[in-house]
Amino acid sequence: MVYFIILFFLFYLIYHFDYKGNVRGRYMWAIVMLLAFILVVGLRYRIGTDTVRYETYFRSYPDIFSMNEKVFLKSRFSPLYVLFNVGIRTFTDQFYIFQLIHATIVNTVIFYFFYKNARHFFLAVTLYYLFLYLNINTEVLREALAACAFLLAWPAFKKNNWLVWYIWSIIAFLFHVSALFMFIIPVLQLPGVREFFKFGTRTFYICIGVFMIAMVIQVFLFKYVQAIVAVESVADRASTYSQNELGGAKLNATGIIGVVIIFVIYPLIPLFFQSMQRRMDGLDPVVYNKLEFMTMISVYIAIISTGIFIFMRFNNYFLFFPFVMISDFVFTRLPYKRKYLRLGLASWIIFLIPLFCLEFYTGYLPKVNKSGTLKKYMNYYPYASIFDQDKDEKREKVFKYNHIH
């Protein structure tokens, strides 16, 4: 029930602040929702498959006074994540304290990013809530901290401050090896290369090309992953992603359609209308914009993931930019035949409903086991807190199926 209460408040705040344009109380409600986001996942009990695993690891770490190099050598995790655990273990052995600290860092950074970059803050937060919130806060805990470093590096990226960018890149990498891509991002800014990340008439053909490449290398999934990473800490997640219910190591037709609509078409719609507006204003419709650049990377990642599903993990970093793009687009005037159309609230609801419904279907309803008696949503629902410590029978079956005790 707690999940739906938060969602109800988010919908109301979207209407009151984003659609109606009210300003008074906006900051206060942003803080209230931030606290709600933190407390729900910070006080959770046995919610999230990886949470249970990380709790076991957490209890095995020493405090800072017993720390030595063997702790790093024995751990398969990156150094900063190890230090993060050791630092907390120095003061407590209660895992819920770890959860609260982790949730505070992750959600504060994400809320700050949206507050600074999204015109319609509460819609952006709602997209995050529906698409990434539970995954980032209860599953990919290490990668979540790396994603925070990535978002904190965004101002440096906008200003071409590469020294600061690379400092944050090192920090992100020391939390999770998947952040290695941050060292490559500046190369994509080079003239010529960045042309591939501008939205225009050739975007459609580039997307088709990326899709064909993904299909060709699909059969070499794990060899390909090992060739570019060859690190156990990523390989162990590769096995998890390869068992995705929507098609194993590859997505089936339903999975591909869902990914294309949610993560390709919806982000491209705002870019299309943005291009039309530039044309109406007498400007070059194909210009270089850094928010657009990040959004296009997210789109290409989604397309690649239709053939190599493990690549979708990189959208744990990039999806925040399509969220900003979509939230800025909704409730705005649309350019049409040299004039602007203003849609009513009902029209925007109709626009967003397929996005939300598809995410619910592809994100929460997939089967965990072959028979379908266990569903993915059972990892998170019903909610349980450290105060009641209820063990849900179906969730425990999911854990057992995944060899977690």
Short mmCIF file of C-alpha atoms in Angstrom, two decimals:
data_model
loop_
_atom_site.label_atom_id
_atom_site.label_comp_id
_atom_site.label_asym_id
_atom_site.label_seq_id
_atom_site.Cartn_x
_atom_site.Cartn_y
_atom_site.Cartn_z
CA MET A 1 0.00 0.00 0.00
CA VAL A 2 2.85 2.40 0.79
CA TYR A 3 3.98 2.33 -2.84
CA PHE A 4 0.56 3.45 -4.06
CA ILE A 5 0.26 6.17 -1.42
CA ILE A 6 3.50 7.72 -2.69
CA LEU A 7 2.31 7.38 -6.28
CA PHE A 8 -0.98 9.09 -5.42
CA PHE A 9 0.86 12.05 -3.90
CA LEU A 10 3.19 12.24 -6.89
CA PHE A 11 0.24 12.43 -9.31
CA TYR A 12 -1.32 15.20 -7.24
CA LEU A 13 1.97 17.14 -7.12
CA ILE A 14 2.39 16.79 -10.88
CA TYR A 15 -1.04 18.35 -11.35
CA HIS A 16 -0.60 21.09 -8.74
CA PHE A 17 2.95 22.19 -9.52
CA ASP A 18 3.93 20.91 -12.99
CA TYR A 19 0.63 21.30 -14.82
CA LYS A 20 -0.95 24.22 -12.96
CA GLY A 21 2.39 26.01 -12.56
CA ASN A 22 2.04 26.78 -8.86
CA VAL A 23 5.31 27.67 -7.12
CA ARG A 24 4.42 28.17 -3.46
CA GLY A 25 5.29 25.09 -1.41
CA ARG A 26 7.17 23.38 -4.26
CA TYR A 27 10.46 23.14 -2.39
CA MET A 28 8.77 21.91 0.80
CA TRP A 29 6.95 19.13 -1.05
CA ALA A 30 10.18 18.18 -2.82
CA ILE A 31 11.76 17.65 0.61
CA VAL A 32 8.73 15.72 1.87
CA MET A 33 8.84 13.35 -1.10
CA LEU A 34 12.61 12.96 -0.76
CA LEU A 35 12.15 11.87 2.86
CA ALA A 36 9.42 9.45 1.82
CA PHE A 37 11.63 7.96 -0.88
CA ILE A 38 14.49 7.55 1.61
CA LEU A 39 12.45 6.05 4.43
CA VAL A 40 10.58 3.51 2.31
CA VAL A 41 13.74 1.84 1.01
CA GLY A 42 15.89 2.73 4.01
CA LEU A 43 13.60 0.91 6.44
CA ARG A 44 12.76 -2.01 4.16
CA TYR A 45 13.06 -5.60 5.31
CA ARG A 46 14.15 -8.34 2.89
CA ILE A 47 12.97 -6.43 -0.16
CA GLY A 48 15.05 -6.86 -3.29
CA THR A 49 16.95 -9.98 -4.29
CA ASP A 50 20.35 -8.30 -4.18
CA THR A 51 19.57 -6.55 -0.89
CA VAL A 52 19.55 -9.91 0.85
CA ARG A 53 22.90 -10.77 -0.73
CA TYR A 54 24.43 -7.43 0.21
CA GLU A 55 23.28 -7.84 3.81
CA THR A 56 25.27 -11.07 4.03
CA TYR A 57 28.37 -9.34 2.64
CA PHE A 58 27.89 -6.38 4.95
CA ARG A 59 28.02 -8.55 8.07
CA SER A 60 31.28 -10.12 6.90
CA TYR A 61 33.19 -6.82 6.78
CA PRO A 62 35.41 -5.72 9.70
CA ASP A 63 35.43 -2.27 11.26
CA ILE A 64 37.98 0.35 10.25
CA PHE A 65 40.31 -0.60 13.12
CA SER A 66 40.57 -4.21 11.91
CA MET A 67 40.99 -3.18 8.30
CA ASN A 68 43.90 -4.52 6.20
CA GLU A 69 44.73 -5.15 2.56
CA LYS A 70 43.30 -8.68 2.72
CA VAL A 71 39.81 -7.22 3.00
CA PHE A 72 40.21 -5.69 -0.47
CA LEU A 73 41.89 -8.77 -1.92
CA LYS A 74 39.18 -11.15 -0.69
CA SER A 75 36.26 -8.96 -1.76
CA ARG A 76 35.02 -9.09 -5.33
CA PHE A 77 33.67 -5.57 -4.94
CA SER A 78 35.36 -2.31 -5.90
CA PRO A 79 37.49 -0.48 -3.28
CA LEU A 80 35.19 2.45 -2.51
CA TYR A 81 32.21 0.18 -1.98
CA VAL A 82 34.30 -1.92 0.41
CA LEU A 83 35.32 1.22 2.30
CA PHE A 84 31.69 2.34 2.35
CA ASN A 85 30.73 -0.90 4.12
CA VAL A 86 33.70 -0.84 6.46
CA GLY A 87 32.98 2.77 7.44
CA ILE A 88 29.42 1.94 8.44
CA ARG A 89 30.43 -1.33 10.15
CA THR A 90 32.77 0.72 12.36
CA PHE A 91 29.73 2.27 14.05
CA THR A 92 27.06 -0.40 13.74
CA ASP A 93 26.34 -3.92 12.59
CA GLN A 94 22.71 -3.07 11.80
CA PHE A 95 22.11 -3.38 8.08
CA TYR A 96 19.13 -1.01 8.14
CA ILE A 97 21.58 1.80 9.03
CA PHE A 98 23.49 0.90 5.87
CA GLN A 99 20.21 1.00 3.95
CA LEU A 100 19.28 4.42 5.33
CA ILE A 101 22.69 5.93 4.53
CA HIS A 102 22.71 4.41 1.04
CA ALA A 103 19.14 5.55 0.35
CA THR A 104 19.90 9.06 1.61
CA ILE A 105 22.91 9.46 -0.67
CA VAL A 106 21.27 7.98 -3.76
CA ASN A 107 17.90 9.72 -3.56
CA THR A 108 19.31 13.09 -2.47
CA VAL A 109 21.65 13.17 -5.47
CA ILE A 110 18.87 12.14 -7.87
CA PHE A 111 16.38 14.65 -6.46
CA TYR A 112 19.05 17.37 -6.63
CA PHE A 113 19.76 16.47 -10.27
CA PHE A 114 16.09 16.74 -11.21
CA TYR A 115 15.56 19.92 -9.19
CA LYS A 116 18.41 21.60 -11.06
CA ASN A 117 17.68 20.24 -14.53
CA ALA A 118 13.98 19.34 -14.94
CA ARG A 119 11.38 21.99 -15.71
CA HIS A 120 8.63 19.71 -14.41
CA PHE A 121 10.35 18.31 -11.33
CA PHE A 122 7.60 16.07 -9.97
CA LEU A 123 6.94 14.38 -13.31
CA ALA A 124 10.66 13.62 -13.62
CA VAL A 125 10.65 12.21 -10.08
CA THR A 126 7.59 10.09 -10.92
CA LEU A 127 9.33 8.61 -13.96
CA TYR A 128 12.30 7.77 -11.75
CA TYR A 129 9.93 6.25 -9.17
CA LEU A 130 8.23 3.99 -11.70
CA PHE A 131 11.26 2.96 -13.74
CA LEU A 132 14.38 2.95 -11.55
CA TYR A 133 13.57 3.58 -7.89
CA LEU A 134 13.22 0.00 -6.67
CA ASN A 135 15.98 -1.36 -8.88
CA ILE A 136 18.55 1.25 -7.89
CA ASN A 137 17.66 1.26 -4.20
CA THR A 138 17.15 -2.46 -3.58
CA GLU A 139 19.10 -4.31 -6.28
CA VAL A 140 22.10 -2.60 -7.89
CA LEU A 141 23.36 -0.91 -4.72
CA ARG A 142 26.96 -0.54 -5.87
CA GLU A 143 26.02 0.71 -9.30
CA ALA A 144 23.63 3.19 -7.72
CA LEU A 145 26.52 4.92 -5.97
CA ALA A 146 28.47 5.00 -9.23
CA ALA A 147 25.42 6.49 -10.97
CA CYS A 148 25.33 9.23 -8.31
CA ALA A 149 28.94 10.13 -9.12
CA PHE A 150 27.93 10.23 -12.80
CA LEU A 151 25.07 12.65 -12.09
CA LEU A 152 27.30 14.82 -9.90
CA ALA A 153 29.72 15.01 -12.82
CA TRP A 154 27.01 16.41 -15.12
CA PRO A 155 27.72 20.12 -14.40
CA ALA A 156 31.40 19.55 -15.25
CA PHE A 157 30.36 17.80 -18.47
CA LYS A 158 28.19 20.74 -19.52
CA LYS A 159 31.08 23.14 -18.95
CA ASN A 160 33.71 20.90 -20.62
CA ASN A 161 35.57 20.81 -17.30
CA TRP A 162 37.27 17.51 -18.03
CA LEU A 163 39.52 17.54 -14.95
CA VAL A 164 36.48 17.51 -12.63
CA TRP A 165 34.73 15.07 -14.94
CA TYR A 166 37.58 12.57 -14.69
CA ILE A 167 37.79 12.95 -10.91
CA TRP A 168 34.14 11.93 -10.69
CA SER A 169 34.81 9.19 -13.26
CA ILE A 170 37.49 7.68 -11.02
CA ILE A 171 35.17 7.87 -8.01
CA ALA A 172 32.36 6.17 -9.96
CA PHE A 173 34.71 3.48 -11.26
CA LEU A 174 35.96 2.77 -7.74
CA PHE A 175 32.36 2.08 -6.74
CA HIS A 176 31.52 -0.09 -9.75
CA VAL A 177 33.52 -1.21 -12.76
CA SER A 178 30.60 -0.55 -15.14
CA ALA A 179 31.37 3.19 -14.78
CA LEU A 180 34.38 2.62 -17.03
CA PHE A 181 32.31 4.11 -19.87
CA MET A 182 32.72 7.56 -18.27
CA PHE A 183 36.33 7.64 -19.43
CA ILE A 184 35.14 7.23 -23.03
CA ILE A 185 32.34 9.80 -23.00
CA PRO A 186 34.62 12.82 -23.71
CA VAL A 187 35.87 11.07 -26.86
CA LEU A 188 32.29 11.05 -28.17
CA GLN A 189 32.38 14.85 -27.95
CA LEU A 190 34.95 15.09 -30.72
CA PRO A 191 33.82 16.78 -33.95
CA GLY A 192 32.49 14.19 -36.36
CA VAL A 193 31.82 11.59 -33.68
CA ARG A 194 29.22 13.69 -31.91
CA GLU A 195 27.25 13.99 -35.16
CA PHE A 196 25.86 10.53 -34.42
CA PHE A 197 24.22 11.90 -31.28
CA LYS A 198 22.35 14.76 -32.91
CA PHE A 199 18.68 14.16 -33.57
CA GLY A 200 17.75 14.57 -37.23
CA THR A 201 16.48 12.76 -40.31
CA ARG A 202 19.37 10.31 -40.23
CA THR A 203 18.61 9.27 -36.62
CA PHE A 204 16.16 6.66 -37.90
CA TYR A 205 18.83 5.05 -40.08
CA ILE A 206 21.40 5.11 -37.28
CA CYS A 207 18.91 3.38 -34.98
CA ILE A 208 18.30 0.69 -37.61
CA GLY A 209 22.06 0.22 -37.98
CA VAL A 210 22.55 -0.11 -34.22
CA PHE A 211 19.73 -2.65 -34.08
CA MET A 212 21.26 -4.74 -36.86
CA ILE A 213 24.66 -4.71 -35.15
CA ALA A 214 23.04 -5.85 -31.90
CA MET A 215 21.33 -8.75 -33.67
CA VAL A 216 24.57 -9.84 -35.34
CA ILE A 217 26.59 -10.02 -32.12
CA GLN A 218 23.73 -11.40 -30.06
CA VAL A 219 24.97 -14.96 -30.38
CA PHE A 220 28.34 -13.95 -28.91
CA LEU A 221 26.83 -12.30 -25.82
CA PHE A 222 28.99 -13.63 -23.03
CA LYS A 223 32.17 -13.79 -25.07
CA TYR A 224 31.54 -10.18 -26.03
CA VAL A 225 30.92 -9.14 -22.43
CA GLN A 226 34.02 -10.93 -21.21
CA ALA A 227 36.12 -9.40 -23.96
CA ILE A 228 35.26 -5.82 -22.97
CA VAL A 229 35.17 -6.33 -19.22
CA ALA A 230 36.53 -9.75 -18.14
CA VAL A 231 35.82 -8.93 -14.51
CA GLU A 232 33.94 -11.31 -12.24
CA SER A 233 31.99 -8.50 -10.59
CA VAL A 234 30.33 -7.77 -13.91
CA ALA A 235 30.16 -11.34 -15.11
CA ASP A 236 28.08 -12.38 -12.11
CA ARG A 237 25.46 -9.80 -13.08
CA ALA A 238 25.62 -10.98 -16.68
CA SER A 239 24.20 -14.31 -15.59
CA THR A 240 21.31 -12.52 -13.88
CA TYR A 241 20.48 -10.42 -16.92
CA SER A 242 20.78 -13.42 -19.23
CA GLN A 243 17.92 -15.13 -17.41
CA ASN A 244 15.50 -12.29 -18.07
CA GLU A 245 12.01 -13.71 -18.43
CA LEU A 246 11.30 -11.75 -21.56
CA GLY A 247 13.60 -13.94 -23.53
CA GLY A 248 16.63 -15.31 -21.69
CA ALA A 249 19.93 -14.00 -23.01
CA LYS A 250 17.93 -12.18 -25.64
CA LEU A 251 14.54 -10.48 -25.53
CA ASN A 252 11.55 -12.12 -27.15
CA ALA A 253 9.14 -10.21 -29.40
CA THR A 254 7.17 -8.82 -26.45
CA GLY A 255 10.33 -7.68 -24.73
CA ILE A 256 11.69 -6.00 -27.86
CA ILE A 257 8.41 -4.14 -28.47
CA GLY A 258 8.33 -2.98 -24.86
CA VAL A 259 11.92 -1.75 -24.91
CA VAL A 260 11.49 0.04 -28.24
CA ILE A 261 8.30 1.85 -27.20
CA ILE A 262 9.41 2.79 -23.68
CA PHE A 263 13.09 3.53 -24.12
CA VAL A 264 13.34 4.52 -27.80
CA ILE A 265 10.10 6.01 -29.09
CA TYR A 266 9.10 7.96 -25.99
CA PRO A 267 12.49 9.71 -25.61
CA LEU A 268 12.59 10.47 -29.35
CA ILE A 269 9.18 12.15 -29.38
CA PRO A 270 10.37 15.23 -27.41
CA LEU A 271 13.45 15.43 -29.63
CA PHE A 272 11.24 15.37 -32.72
CA PHE A 273 9.08 18.26 -31.53
CA GLN A 274 12.15 20.13 -30.32
CA SER A 275 13.56 19.84 -33.84
CA MET A 276 10.27 21.13 -35.30
CA GLN A 277 10.33 24.12 -32.97
CA ARG A 278 13.87 25.00 -34.05
CA ARG A 279 12.77 24.83 -37.66
CA MET A 280 9.78 27.10 -36.98
CA ASP A 281 12.06 29.59 -35.23
CA GLY A 282 14.32 29.68 -38.27
CA LEU A 283 17.15 27.81 -36.55
CA ASP A 284 19.14 24.77 -37.61
CA PRO A 285 16.95 21.81 -36.54
CA VAL A 286 20.07 19.63 -36.18
CA VAL A 287 22.12 21.24 -33.44
CA TYR A 288 24.39 19.88 -30.76
CA ASN A 289 22.85 19.84 -27.30
CA LYS A 290 24.40 17.96 -24.37
CA LEU A 291 21.11 16.88 -22.82
CA GLU A 292 20.12 15.57 -26.24
CA PHE A 293 23.53 13.87 -26.49
CA MET A 294 22.95 11.92 -23.26
CA THR A 295 19.39 11.07 -24.30
CA MET A 296 20.59 9.66 -27.61
CA ILE A 297 23.15 7.50 -25.81
CA SER A 298 20.29 6.12 -23.69
CA VAL A 299 18.29 5.41 -26.85
CA TYR A 300 21.19 3.57 -28.49
CA ILE A 301 21.77 1.55 -25.31
CA ALA A 302 18.11 0.49 -25.34
CA ILE A 303 18.36 -0.56 -28.99
CA ILE A 304 21.52 -2.58 -28.34
CA SER A 305 19.82 -4.25 -25.36
CA THR A 306 17.16 -5.73 -27.66
CA GLY A 307 19.88 -8.10 -28.82
CA ILE A 308 22.27 -7.98 -25.86
CA PHE A 309 20.09 -7.51 -22.82
CA ILE A 310 22.91 -6.98 -20.34
CA PHE A 311 23.57 -3.61 -21.98
CA MET A 312 20.35 -2.33 -20.42
CA ARG A 313 22.26 -2.05 -17.14
CA PHE A 314 24.03 1.03 -18.52
CA ASN A 315 20.68 2.80 -18.59
CA ASN A 316 20.87 2.78 -14.80
CA TYR A 317 23.15 5.74 -15.52
CA PHE A 318 21.60 7.36 -18.60
CA LEU A 319 17.83 7.06 -18.13
CA PHE A 320 17.76 10.17 -15.95
CA PHE A 321 18.33 12.28 -19.06
CA PRO A 322 15.33 10.93 -21.05
CA PHE A 323 13.31 11.48 -17.86
CA VAL A 324 14.29 15.15 -17.94
CA MET A 325 13.62 15.34 -21.68
CA ILE A 326 10.16 13.76 -21.40
CA SER A 327 9.16 15.74 -18.30
CA ASP A 328 10.20 19.01 -19.97
CA PHE A 329 8.18 18.10 -23.05
CA VAL A 330 4.92 17.22 -21.29
CA PHE A 331 2.53 20.14 -20.61
CA THR A 332 4.27 22.37 -23.19
CA ARG A 333 2.92 23.85 -26.42
CA LEU A 334 3.47 21.70 -29.51
CA PRO A 335 4.67 23.21 -32.80
CA TYR A 336 2.32 22.37 -35.66
CA LYS A 337 2.08 24.00 -39.11
CA ARG A 338 3.77 27.24 -38.06
CA LYS A 339 1.67 27.62 -34.96
CA TYR A 340 1.56 26.14 -31.49
CA LEU A 341 -1.05 23.80 -30.02
CA ARG A 342 -1.74 23.59 -26.30
CA LEU A 343 -3.09 20.20 -25.24
CA GLY A 344 -5.36 19.72 -22.27
CA LEU A 345 -4.60 17.60 -19.24
CA ALA A 346 -6.62 14.65 -20.59
CA SER A 347 -4.47 14.55 -23.75
CA TRP A 348 -1.25 14.45 -21.74
CA ILE A 349 -2.66 11.68 -19.52
CA ILE A 350 -3.47 9.67 -22.64
CA PHE A 351 0.10 10.27 -23.83
CA LEU A 352 1.61 9.00 -20.56
CA ILE A 353 -0.69 6.05 -19.84
CA PRO A 354 0.89 3.66 -22.39
CA LEU A 355 4.33 4.48 -21.00
CA PHE A 356 3.28 3.69 -17.43
CA CYS A 357 1.29 0.58 -18.37
CA LEU A 358 4.05 -0.89 -20.50
CA GLU A 359 6.57 -0.38 -17.72
CA PHE A 360 4.24 -2.12 -15.27
CA TYR A 361 3.80 -5.04 -17.68
CA THR A 362 7.44 -5.46 -18.69
CA GLY A 363 9.03 -4.30 -15.45
CA TYR A 364 6.94 -5.93 -12.72
CA LEU A 365 4.89 -8.75 -14.24
CA PRO A 366 7.59 -10.93 -15.88
CA LYS A 367 7.87 -14.48 -14.59
CA VAL A 368 10.71 -15.43 -12.27
CA ASN A 369 10.26 -19.18 -12.70
CA LYS A 370 9.20 -21.08 -15.79
CA SER A 371 5.76 -21.97 -14.46
CA GLY A 372 4.93 -18.32 -13.80
CA THR A 373 3.83 -18.84 -10.21
CA LEU A 374 6.51 -16.37 -9.13
CA LYS A 375 6.49 -12.85 -10.56
CA LYS A 376 9.11 -10.13 -10.45
CA TYR A 377 6.92 -7.74 -8.43
CA MET A 378 7.03 -10.23 -5.55
CA ASN A 379 10.58 -9.03 -4.87
CA TYR A 380 9.06 -5.74 -3.68
CA TYR A 381 5.37 -6.25 -2.93
CA PRO A 382 3.91 -6.46 -0.35
CA TYR A 383 6.10 -4.01 1.50
CA ALA A 384 7.76 -5.07 4.76
CA SER A 385 9.70 -2.87 7.18
CA ILE A 386 12.26 -3.49 9.90
CA PHE A 387 9.53 -2.72 12.44
CA ASP A 388 7.30 -5.67 11.58
CA GLN A 389 9.92 -7.87 9.83
CA ASP A 390 7.25 -9.90 8.07
CA LYS A 391 8.55 -12.57 5.75
CA ASP A 392 6.26 -12.79 2.75
CA GLU A 393 5.83 -16.39 1.68
CA LYS A 394 5.94 -15.71 -2.05
CA ARG A 395 8.95 -13.39 -1.77
CA GLU A 396 10.83 -16.03 0.21
CA LYS A 397 10.06 -18.50 -2.58
CA VAL A 398 11.57 -16.05 -5.07
CA PHE A 399 14.69 -15.82 -2.89
CA LYS A 400 14.87 -19.60 -2.62
CA TYR A 401 14.48 -19.95 -6.38
CA ASN A 402 17.45 -17.60 -6.76
CA HIS A 403 19.43 -19.61 -4.18
CA ILE A 404 19.19 -16.93 -1.49
CA HIS A 405 18.51 -17.79 2.12
#
